[in-house]
């Protein structure tokens, strides 16, 4: 687990360097450690290094880890595709959801969010690269979705999230992230909804995302290593 500590330090350095290059305050970029497929022990190792926010994509797996690690008081973000039959567990256990792409799912999350908890913090996922296989709403649907989700009583609409197609072309990476930022600005101008979160950038493209205004980067591989496939047993 010592490599998690070294990897986290490297990622924090990359974030700091990208902020310096973009003349941005590093306090404006939060690091979400994506721990999907990794065991609770890996999360605990990262938490021991001061990491507080973790991203998960599979509900059952996440809830098991939350239960094991309840003593740590971590903040959990749901970042995976979300089906209607899983919304209750997400509404009851998570602080954030980054992957809202349909109003119906948002409506269920709002209805199921327990009254004793703070509102669920949410981002709309937008398919900026237009790939048929990718999740997220179409960019032209985002304004309407923002208006409707913004009215739901138990959700706090915080921002936009995107997972552009992987590419080594740094200019293309930046163009996709700039598109998401532009959409955020249009939602402010046309709907009067001011979003403070751009959830964009992963292990391979966080520099481009920070250059284009990311306020939260979601990093898995660069912290925990190459993931085992979901469902494969992982050494505890
Ligand atoms: C898995 C995942 C990540 C982390 O990707 P890495 O390339 O491992 O950093 C980020 N965001 C989402 C939505 C993911 O599903």
PDB file of C-alpha atoms and ligand atoms in Angstrom:
ATOM      1  CA  UNK A   1       0.000   0.000   0.000  1.00  0.00           C
ATOM      2  CA  UNK A   2       3.006   2.323   0.232  1.00  0.00           C
ATOM      3  CA  UNK A   3       2.746   2.883  -3.519  1.00  0.00           C
ATOM      4  CA  UNK A   4      -0.682   4.476  -2.962  1.00  0.00           C
ATOM      5  CA  UNK A   5       0.992   7.088  -0.802  1.00  0.00           C
ATOM      6  CA  UNK A   6       3.678   7.777  -3.435  1.00  0.00           C
ATOM      7  CA  UNK A   7       1.098   7.803  -6.248  1.00  0.00           C
ATOM      8  CA  UNK A   8      -1.111  10.238  -4.373  1.00  0.00           C
ATOM      9  CA  UNK A   9       1.836  12.562  -3.892  1.00  0.00           C
ATOM     10  CA  UNK A  10       2.610  12.368  -7.623  1.00  0.00           C
ATOM     11  CA  UNK A  11      -1.000  13.143  -8.546  1.00  0.00           C
ATOM     12  CA  UNK A  12      -1.096  16.096  -6.158  1.00  0.00           C
ATOM     13  CA  UNK A  13       2.119  17.362  -7.771  1.00  0.00           C
ATOM     14  CA  UNK A  14       0.613  16.998 -11.251  1.00  0.00           C
ATOM     15  CA  UNK A  15      -2.445  18.965 -10.132  1.00  0.00           C
ATOM     16  CA  UNK A  16      -0.269  21.680  -8.592  1.00  0.00           C
ATOM     17  CA  UNK A  17       1.871  21.928 -11.748  1.00  0.00           C
ATOM     18  CA  UNK A  18      -1.202  22.107 -14.002  1.00  0.00           C
ATOM     19  CA  UNK A  19      -2.663  24.838 -11.791  1.00  0.00           C
ATOM     20  CA  UNK A  20       0.604  26.788 -11.910  1.00  0.00           C
ATOM     21  CA  UNK A  21       0.713  26.471 -15.720  1.00  0.00           C
ATOM     22  CA  UNK A  22      -2.861  27.788 -15.937  1.00  0.00           C
ATOM     23  CA  UNK A  23      -2.319  30.500 -13.281  1.00  0.00           C
ATOM     24  CA  UNK A  24      -5.003  28.878 -11.153  1.00  0.00           C
ATOM     25  CA  UNK A  25      -5.228  28.563  -7.376  1.00  0.00           C
ATOM     26  CA  UNK A  26      -4.732  24.843  -6.545  1.00  0.00           C
ATOM     27  CA  UNK A  27      -7.429  25.220  -3.875  1.00  0.00           C
ATOM     28  CA  UNK A  28      -9.884  25.481  -6.784  1.00  0.00           C
ATOM     29  CA  UNK A  29      -9.238  21.909  -7.933  1.00  0.00           C
ATOM     30  CA  UNK A  30     -10.418  19.027  -5.771  1.00  0.00           C
ATOM     31  CA  UNK A  31      -9.117  15.501  -6.139  1.00  0.00           C
ATOM     32  CA  UNK A  32     -11.648  12.681  -6.199  1.00  0.00           C
ATOM     33  CA  UNK A  33      -9.896   9.321  -5.725  1.00  0.00           C
ATOM     34  CA  UNK A  34     -11.725   6.764  -7.868  1.00  0.00           C
ATOM     35  CA  UNK A  35     -11.613   3.547  -5.860  1.00  0.00           C
ATOM     36  CA  UNK A  36     -14.028   1.398  -7.896  1.00  0.00           C
ATOM     37  CA  UNK A  37     -12.961  -2.274  -8.002  1.00  0.00           C
ATOM     38  CA  UNK A  38     -10.355  -1.722  -5.260  1.00  0.00           C
ATOM     39  CA  UNK A  39     -10.833  -3.152  -1.756  1.00  0.00           C
ATOM     40  CA  UNK A  40     -11.572  -1.173   1.382  1.00  0.00           C
ATOM     41  CA  UNK A  41      -7.933  -1.567   2.441  1.00  0.00           C
ATOM     42  CA  UNK A  42      -6.814   0.508  -0.559  1.00  0.00           C
ATOM     43  CA  UNK A  43      -9.292   3.254   0.346  1.00  0.00           C
ATOM     44  CA  UNK A  44      -8.055   3.192   3.928  1.00  0.00           C
ATOM     45  CA  UNK A  45      -4.456   3.541   2.727  1.00  0.00           C
ATOM     46  CA  UNK A  46      -5.397   6.610   0.681  1.00  0.00           C
ATOM     47  CA  UNK A  47      -7.401   8.029   3.601  1.00  0.00           C
ATOM     48  CA  UNK A  48      -4.328   7.596   5.811  1.00  0.00           C
ATOM     49  CA  UNK A  49      -2.564   9.980   3.394  1.00  0.00           C
ATOM     50  CA  UNK A  50      -5.233  12.629   3.881  1.00  0.00           C
ATOM     51  CA  UNK A  51      -7.515  11.790   0.941  1.00  0.00           C
ATOM     52  CA  UNK A  52     -11.163  12.381   1.953  1.00  0.00           C
ATOM     53  CA  UNK A  53     -13.266  12.124  -1.237  1.00  0.00           C
ATOM     54  CA  UNK A  54     -13.754   8.851  -3.073  1.00  0.00           C
ATOM     55  CA  UNK A  55     -15.560   7.968  -6.293  1.00  0.00           C
ATOM     56  CA  UNK A  56     -17.391   4.681  -6.880  1.00  0.00           C
ATOM     57  CA  UNK A  57     -19.282   3.258  -9.876  1.00  0.00           C
ATOM     58  CA  UNK A  58     -20.953   0.103  -8.550  1.00  0.00           C
ATOM     59  CA  UNK A  59     -23.582   0.543  -5.857  1.00  0.00           C
ATOM     60  CA  UNK A  60     -23.288  -2.749  -3.971  1.00  0.00           C
ATOM     61  CA  UNK A  61     -19.519  -2.700  -3.966  1.00  0.00           C
ATOM     62  CA  UNK A  62     -19.524   0.887  -2.739  1.00  0.00           C
ATOM     63  CA  UNK A  63     -22.005   0.291   0.068  1.00  0.00           C
ATOM     64  CA  UNK A  64     -19.911  -2.624   1.356  1.00  0.00           C
ATOM     65  CA  UNK A  65     -16.840  -0.376   1.497  1.00  0.00           C
ATOM     66  CA  UNK A  66     -18.761   2.433   3.186  1.00  0.00           C
ATOM     67  CA  UNK A  67     -19.880   0.029   5.888  1.00  0.00           C
ATOM     68  CA  UNK A  68     -16.341  -1.285   6.455  1.00  0.00           C
ATOM     69  CA  UNK A  69     -14.897   2.237   6.537  1.00  0.00           C
ATOM     70  CA  UNK A  70     -17.701   4.001   8.444  1.00  0.00           C
ATOM     71  CA  UNK A  71     -15.214   5.057  11.138  1.00  0.00           C
ATOM     72  CA  UNK A  72     -13.320   7.304   8.691  1.00  0.00           C
ATOM     73  CA  UNK A  73     -16.118   9.774   7.867  1.00  0.00           C
ATOM     74  CA  UNK A  74     -15.205   9.868   4.158  1.00  0.00           C
ATOM     75  CA  UNK A  75     -17.185  11.670   1.446  1.00  0.00           C
ATOM     76  CA  UNK A  76     -18.534   9.309  -1.233  1.00  0.00           C
ATOM     77  CA  UNK A  77     -19.313  10.305  -4.815  1.00  0.00           C
ATOM     78  CA  UNK A  78     -21.289   8.100  -7.194  1.00  0.00           C
ATOM     79  CA  UNK A  79     -19.851   8.424 -10.710  1.00  0.00           C
ATOM     80  CA  UNK A  80     -21.193   5.394 -12.613  1.00  0.00           C
ATOM     81  CA  UNK A  81     -24.246   4.724 -14.732  1.00  0.00           C
ATOM     82  CA  UNK A  82     -27.327   4.697 -12.515  1.00  0.00           C
ATOM     83  CA  UNK A  83     -30.419   2.534 -13.055  1.00  0.00           C
ATOM     84  CA  UNK A  84     -33.787   3.212 -11.397  1.00  0.00           C
ATOM     85  CA  UNK A  85     -33.613   0.126  -9.207  1.00  0.00           C
ATOM     86  CA  UNK A  86     -30.396   1.402  -7.578  1.00  0.00           C
ATOM     87  CA  UNK A  87     -31.382   4.990  -6.852  1.00  0.00           C
ATOM     88  CA  UNK A  88     -32.543   4.392  -3.269  1.00  0.00           C
ATOM     89  CA  UNK A  89     -29.190   3.083  -2.046  1.00  0.00           C
ATOM     90  CA  UNK A  90     -27.444   5.980  -3.777  1.00  0.00           C
ATOM     91  CA  UNK A  91     -29.854   8.568  -2.325  1.00  0.00           C
ATOM     92  CA  UNK A  92     -29.360   7.121   1.161  1.00  0.00           C
ATOM     93  CA  UNK A  93     -25.593   6.594   1.154  1.00  0.00           C
ATOM     94  CA  UNK A  94     -23.799   9.065  -1.109  1.00  0.00           C
ATOM     95  CA  UNK A  95     -22.975  12.764  -0.757  1.00  0.00           C
ATOM     96  CA  UNK A  96     -22.673  13.375  -4.515  1.00  0.00           C
ATOM     97  CA  UNK A  97     -23.833  11.916  -7.841  1.00  0.00           C
ATOM     98  CA  UNK A  98     -21.902  13.002 -10.963  1.00  0.00           C
ATOM     99  CA  UNK A  99     -23.763  10.920 -13.521  1.00  0.00           C
ATOM    100  CA  UNK A 100     -27.263  12.386 -13.887  1.00  0.00           C
ATOM    101  CA  UNK A 101     -28.268  12.044 -17.531  1.00  0.00           C
ATOM    102  CA  UNK A 102     -32.064  11.681 -17.291  1.00  0.00           C
ATOM    103  CA  UNK A 103     -34.702  13.663 -15.386  1.00  0.00           C
ATOM    104  CA  UNK A 104     -36.466  10.478 -14.200  1.00  0.00           C
ATOM    105  CA  UNK A 105     -33.402   9.323 -12.281  1.00  0.00           C
ATOM    106  CA  UNK A 106     -32.931  12.768 -10.708  1.00  0.00           C
ATOM    107  CA  UNK A 107     -36.589  12.822  -9.673  1.00  0.00           C
ATOM    108  CA  UNK A 108     -36.253   9.455  -7.940  1.00  0.00           C
ATOM    109  CA  UNK A 109     -33.065  10.512  -6.157  1.00  0.00           C
ATOM    110  CA  UNK A 110     -34.778  13.650  -4.877  1.00  0.00           C
ATOM    111  CA  UNK A 111     -37.827  11.718  -3.682  1.00  0.00           C
ATOM    112  CA  UNK A 112     -35.650   9.099  -1.972  1.00  0.00           C
ATOM    113  CA  UNK A 113     -33.137  11.424  -0.326  1.00  0.00           C
ATOM    114  CA  UNK A 114     -33.713  11.090   3.457  1.00  0.00           C
ATOM    115  CA  UNK A 115     -34.995  14.266   5.093  1.00  0.00           C
ATOM    116  CA  UNK A 116     -32.339  14.099   7.792  1.00  0.00           C
ATOM    117  CA  UNK A 117     -29.500  14.302   5.264  1.00  0.00           C
ATOM    118  CA  UNK A 118     -28.282  17.412   3.448  1.00  0.00           C
ATOM    119  CA  UNK A 119     -29.448  17.679  -0.189  1.00  0.00           C
ATOM    120  CA  UNK A 120     -27.712  15.303  -2.582  1.00  0.00           C
ATOM    121  CA  UNK A 121     -25.073  17.226  -4.556  1.00  0.00           C
ATOM    122  CA  UNK A 122     -25.387  16.438  -8.256  1.00  0.00           C
ATOM    123  CA  UNK A 123     -23.753  17.017 -11.626  1.00  0.00           C
ATOM    124  CA  UNK A 124     -25.289  16.436 -15.042  1.00  0.00           C
ATOM    125  CA  UNK A 125     -23.238  14.116 -17.214  1.00  0.00           C
ATOM    126  CA  UNK A 126     -22.874  15.427 -20.753  1.00  0.00           C
ATOM    127  CA  UNK A 127     -21.728  13.406 -23.740  1.00  0.00           C
ATOM    128  CA  UNK A 128     -19.382  15.998 -25.221  1.00  0.00           C
ATOM    129  CA  UNK A 129     -17.690  13.728 -27.725  1.00  0.00           C
ATOM    130  CA  UNK A 130     -20.984  12.534 -29.203  1.00  0.00           C
ATOM    131  CA  UNK A 131     -20.007   8.872 -29.189  1.00  0.00           C
ATOM    132  CA  UNK A 132     -23.057   6.647 -29.446  1.00  0.00           C
ATOM    133  CA  UNK A 133     -21.726   4.227 -26.823  1.00  0.00           C
ATOM    134  CA  UNK A 134     -20.994   6.831 -24.159  1.00  0.00           C
ATOM    135  CA  UNK A 135     -23.292   7.828 -21.334  1.00  0.00           C
ATOM    136  CA  UNK A 136     -24.486  11.356 -20.754  1.00  0.00           C
ATOM    137  CA  UNK A 137     -27.140  13.639 -22.141  1.00  0.00           C
ATOM    138  CA  UNK A 138     -26.618  15.344 -25.483  1.00  0.00           C
ATOM    139  CA  UNK A 139     -25.157  18.863 -25.093  1.00  0.00           C
ATOM    140  CA  UNK A 140     -28.331  20.378 -26.584  1.00  0.00           C
ATOM    141  CA  UNK A 141     -30.428  18.699 -23.854  1.00  0.00           C
ATOM    142  CA  UNK A 142     -28.291  19.986 -20.998  1.00  0.00           C
ATOM    143  CA  UNK A 143     -30.020  23.369 -20.590  1.00  0.00           C
ATOM    144  CA  UNK A 144     -33.476  21.872 -20.264  1.00  0.00           C
ATOM    145  CA  UNK A 145     -32.200  19.162 -17.926  1.00  0.00           C
ATOM    146  CA  UNK A 146     -30.448  21.783 -15.763  1.00  0.00           C
ATOM    147  CA  UNK A 147     -33.671  23.808 -15.464  1.00  0.00           C
ATOM    148  CA  UNK A 148     -35.707  20.783 -14.396  1.00  0.00           C
ATOM    149  CA  UNK A 149     -33.139  19.166 -12.099  1.00  0.00           C
ATOM    150  CA  UNK A 150     -32.463  22.571 -10.538  1.00  0.00           C
ATOM    151  CA  UNK A 151     -36.069  22.626  -9.257  1.00  0.00           C
ATOM    152  CA  UNK A 152     -35.927  19.293  -7.423  1.00  0.00           C
ATOM    153  CA  UNK A 153     -36.181  19.971  -3.682  1.00  0.00           C
ATOM    154  CA  UNK A 154     -33.745  17.394  -2.285  1.00  0.00           C
ATOM    155  CA  UNK A 155     -30.999  17.846  -4.877  1.00  0.00           C
ATOM    156  CA  UNK A 156     -28.421  20.616  -5.123  1.00  0.00           C
ATOM    157  CA  UNK A 157     -27.382  21.012  -8.743  1.00  0.00           C
ATOM    158  CA  UNK A 158     -23.644  21.767  -8.610  1.00  0.00           C
ATOM    159  CA  UNK A 159     -22.267  21.282 -12.085  1.00  0.00           C
ATOM    160  CA  UNK A 160     -21.451  19.268 -15.172  1.00  0.00           C
ATOM    161  CA  UNK A 161     -19.434  16.113 -15.699  1.00  0.00           C
ATOM    162  CA  UNK A 162     -17.937  14.605 -18.844  1.00  0.00           C
ATOM    163  CA  UNK A 163     -15.822  11.629 -19.888  1.00  0.00           C
ATOM    164  CA  UNK A 164     -14.514  12.511 -23.362  1.00  0.00           C
ATOM    165  CA  UNK A 165     -13.173   9.758 -25.587  1.00  0.00           C
ATOM    166  CA  UNK A 166      -9.627   8.789 -24.657  1.00  0.00           C
ATOM    167  CA  UNK A 167      -7.103  10.443 -26.958  1.00  0.00           C
ATOM    168  CA  UNK A 168      -3.421  11.291 -26.769  1.00  0.00           C
ATOM    169  CA  UNK A 169      -4.127  14.455 -28.798  1.00  0.00           C
ATOM    170  CA  UNK A 170      -3.787  17.204 -26.183  1.00  0.00           C
ATOM    171  CA  UNK A 171      -5.524  19.798 -28.369  1.00  0.00           C
ATOM    172  CA  UNK A 172      -8.555  17.522 -28.797  1.00  0.00           C
ATOM    173  CA  UNK A 173      -8.623  16.817 -25.053  1.00  0.00           C
ATOM    174  CA  UNK A 174      -8.741  20.533 -24.389  1.00  0.00           C
ATOM    175  CA  UNK A 175     -11.426  21.145 -26.998  1.00  0.00           C
ATOM    176  CA  UNK A 176     -13.790  18.619 -25.339  1.00  0.00           C
ATOM    177  CA  UNK A 177     -13.230  20.114 -21.898  1.00  0.00           C
ATOM    178  CA  UNK A 178     -13.685  23.622 -23.288  1.00  0.00           C
ATOM    179  CA  UNK A 179     -17.038  22.471 -24.689  1.00  0.00           C
ATOM    180  CA  UNK A 180     -18.191  21.462 -21.216  1.00  0.00           C
ATOM    181  CA  UNK A 181     -17.063  24.807 -19.798  1.00  0.00           C
ATOM    182  CA  UNK A 182     -18.906  26.613 -22.608  1.00  0.00           C
ATOM    183  CA  UNK A 183     -22.054  24.702 -21.744  1.00  0.00           C
ATOM    184  CA  UNK A 184     -21.679  25.700 -18.098  1.00  0.00           C
ATOM    185  CA  UNK A 185     -21.442  29.339 -19.221  1.00  0.00           C
ATOM    186  CA  UNK A 186     -24.522  29.026 -21.448  1.00  0.00           C
ATOM    187  CA  UNK A 187     -26.533  27.536 -18.580  1.00  0.00           C
ATOM    188  CA  UNK A 188     -25.595  30.599 -16.522  1.00  0.00           C
ATOM    189  CA  UNK A 189     -26.429  33.046 -19.327  1.00  0.00           C
ATOM    190  CA  UNK A 190     -29.659  31.439 -20.576  1.00  0.00           C
ATOM    191  CA  UNK A 191     -31.082  29.840 -17.411  1.00  0.00           C
ATOM    192  CA  UNK A 192     -29.569  32.019 -14.672  1.00  0.00           C
ATOM    193  CA  UNK A 193     -28.253  28.831 -13.045  1.00  0.00           C
ATOM    194  CA  UNK A 194     -24.721  29.285 -11.739  1.00  0.00           C
ATOM    195  CA  UNK A 195     -22.834  26.015 -11.466  1.00  0.00           C
ATOM    196  CA  UNK A 196     -19.617  25.919  -9.440  1.00  0.00           C
ATOM    197  CA  UNK A 197     -18.432  22.442 -10.445  1.00  0.00           C
ATOM    198  CA  UNK A 198     -16.798  21.142 -13.602  1.00  0.00           C
ATOM    199  CA  UNK A 199     -16.088  17.455 -12.934  1.00  0.00           C
ATOM    200  CA  UNK A 200     -13.622  16.618 -15.685  1.00  0.00           C
ATOM    201  CA  UNK A 201     -10.185  15.080 -16.097  1.00  0.00           C
ATOM    202  CA  UNK A 202      -8.933  11.595 -15.232  1.00  0.00           C
ATOM    203  CA  UNK A 203      -5.517   9.913 -14.923  1.00  0.00           C
ATOM    204  CA  UNK A 204      -4.541  10.531 -18.545  1.00  0.00           C
ATOM    205  CA  UNK A 205      -5.980  13.982 -19.198  1.00  0.00           C
ATOM    206  CA  UNK A 206      -6.177  15.891 -15.923  1.00  0.00           C
ATOM    207  CA  UNK A 207      -3.721  18.561 -17.124  1.00  0.00           C
ATOM    208  CA  UNK A 208      -5.914  19.433 -20.125  1.00  0.00           C
ATOM    209  CA  UNK A 209      -9.004  19.494 -17.887  1.00  0.00           C
ATOM    210  CA  UNK A 210      -7.379  21.831 -15.373  1.00  0.00           C
ATOM    211  CA  UNK A 211      -6.236  24.113 -18.197  1.00  0.00           C
ATOM    212  CA  UNK A 212      -9.902  24.365 -19.244  1.00  0.00           C
ATOM    213  CA  UNK A 213     -11.290  25.045 -15.787  1.00  0.00           C
ATOM    214  CA  UNK A 214     -11.886  21.696 -14.048  1.00  0.00           C
ATOM    215  CA  UNK A 215     -12.840  22.169 -10.398  1.00  0.00           C
ATOM    216  CA  UNK A 216     -12.738  18.460  -9.604  1.00  0.00           C
ATOM    217  CA  UNK A 217     -10.639  15.744 -11.248  1.00  0.00           C
ATOM    218  CA  UNK A 218     -11.565  12.060 -10.918  1.00  0.00           C
ATOM    219  CA  UNK A 219      -8.414   9.958 -10.716  1.00  0.00           C
ATOM    220  CA  UNK A 220      -8.275   6.175 -10.339  1.00  0.00           C
ATOM    221  CA  UNK A 221      -5.414   4.414 -12.132  1.00  0.00           C
ATOM    222  CA  UNK A 222      -2.744   6.989 -11.289  1.00  0.00           C
ATOM    223  CA  UNK A 223      -3.495   6.490  -7.568  1.00  0.00           C
ATOM    224  CA  UNK A 224      -4.433   2.826  -7.188  1.00  0.00           C
ATOM    225  CA  UNK A 225      -2.853   1.216 -10.279  1.00  0.00           C
ATOM    226  CA  UNK A 226      -4.394  -0.647 -13.204  1.00  0.00           C
ATOM    227  CA  UNK A 227      -7.857  -1.825 -12.246  1.00  0.00           C
ATOM    228  CA  UNK A 228      -8.942  -5.436 -12.083  1.00  0.00           C
ATOM    229  CA  UNK A 229     -12.124  -5.964 -14.127  1.00  0.00           C
ATOM    230  CA  UNK A 230     -15.299  -5.331 -12.147  1.00  0.00           C
ATOM    231  CA  UNK A 231     -16.498  -8.557 -10.531  1.00  0.00           C
ATOM    232  CA  UNK A 232     -13.083 -10.196 -10.462  1.00  0.00           C
ATOM    233  CA  UNK A 233     -11.883 -11.053  -6.983  1.00  0.00           C
ATOM    234  CA  UNK A 234      -9.440  -8.515  -5.603  1.00  0.00           C
ATOM    235  CA  UNK A 235      -6.849  -9.430  -2.998  1.00  0.00           C
ATOM    236  CA  UNK A 236      -7.893  -8.056   0.405  1.00  0.00           C
TER     237      UNK A 236
HETATM  238  C1  LIG B   1     -13.135   4.914 -13.657  1.00  0.00           C
HETATM  239  C2  LIG B   1     -13.506   6.319 -13.788  1.00  0.00           C
HETATM  240  C3  LIG B   1     -12.563   7.350 -13.581  1.00  0.00           C
HETATM  241  C4  LIG B   1     -11.100   7.116 -13.297  1.00  0.00           C
HETATM  242  O1  LIG B   1     -10.414   6.836 -14.478  1.00  0.00           O
HETATM  243  P1  LIG B   1      -8.809   6.653 -14.478  1.00  0.00           P
HETATM  244  O2  LIG B   1      -8.458   6.693 -15.906  1.00  0.00           O
HETATM  245  O3  LIG B   1      -8.548   5.318 -13.837  1.00  0.00           O
HETATM  246  O4  LIG B   1      -8.227   7.758 -13.697  1.00  0.00           O
HETATM  247  C5  LIG B   1     -13.025   8.662 -13.666  1.00  0.00           C
HETATM  248  N1  LIG B   1     -14.311   8.950 -13.930  1.00  0.00           N
HETATM  249  C6  LIG B   1     -15.237   7.992 -14.118  1.00  0.00           C
HETATM  250  C7  LIG B   1     -16.643   8.377 -14.381  1.00  0.00           C
HETATM  251  C8  LIG B   1     -14.869   6.643 -14.061  1.00  0.00           C
HETATM  252  O5  LIG B   1     -15.803   5.705 -14.273  1.00  0.00           O
END
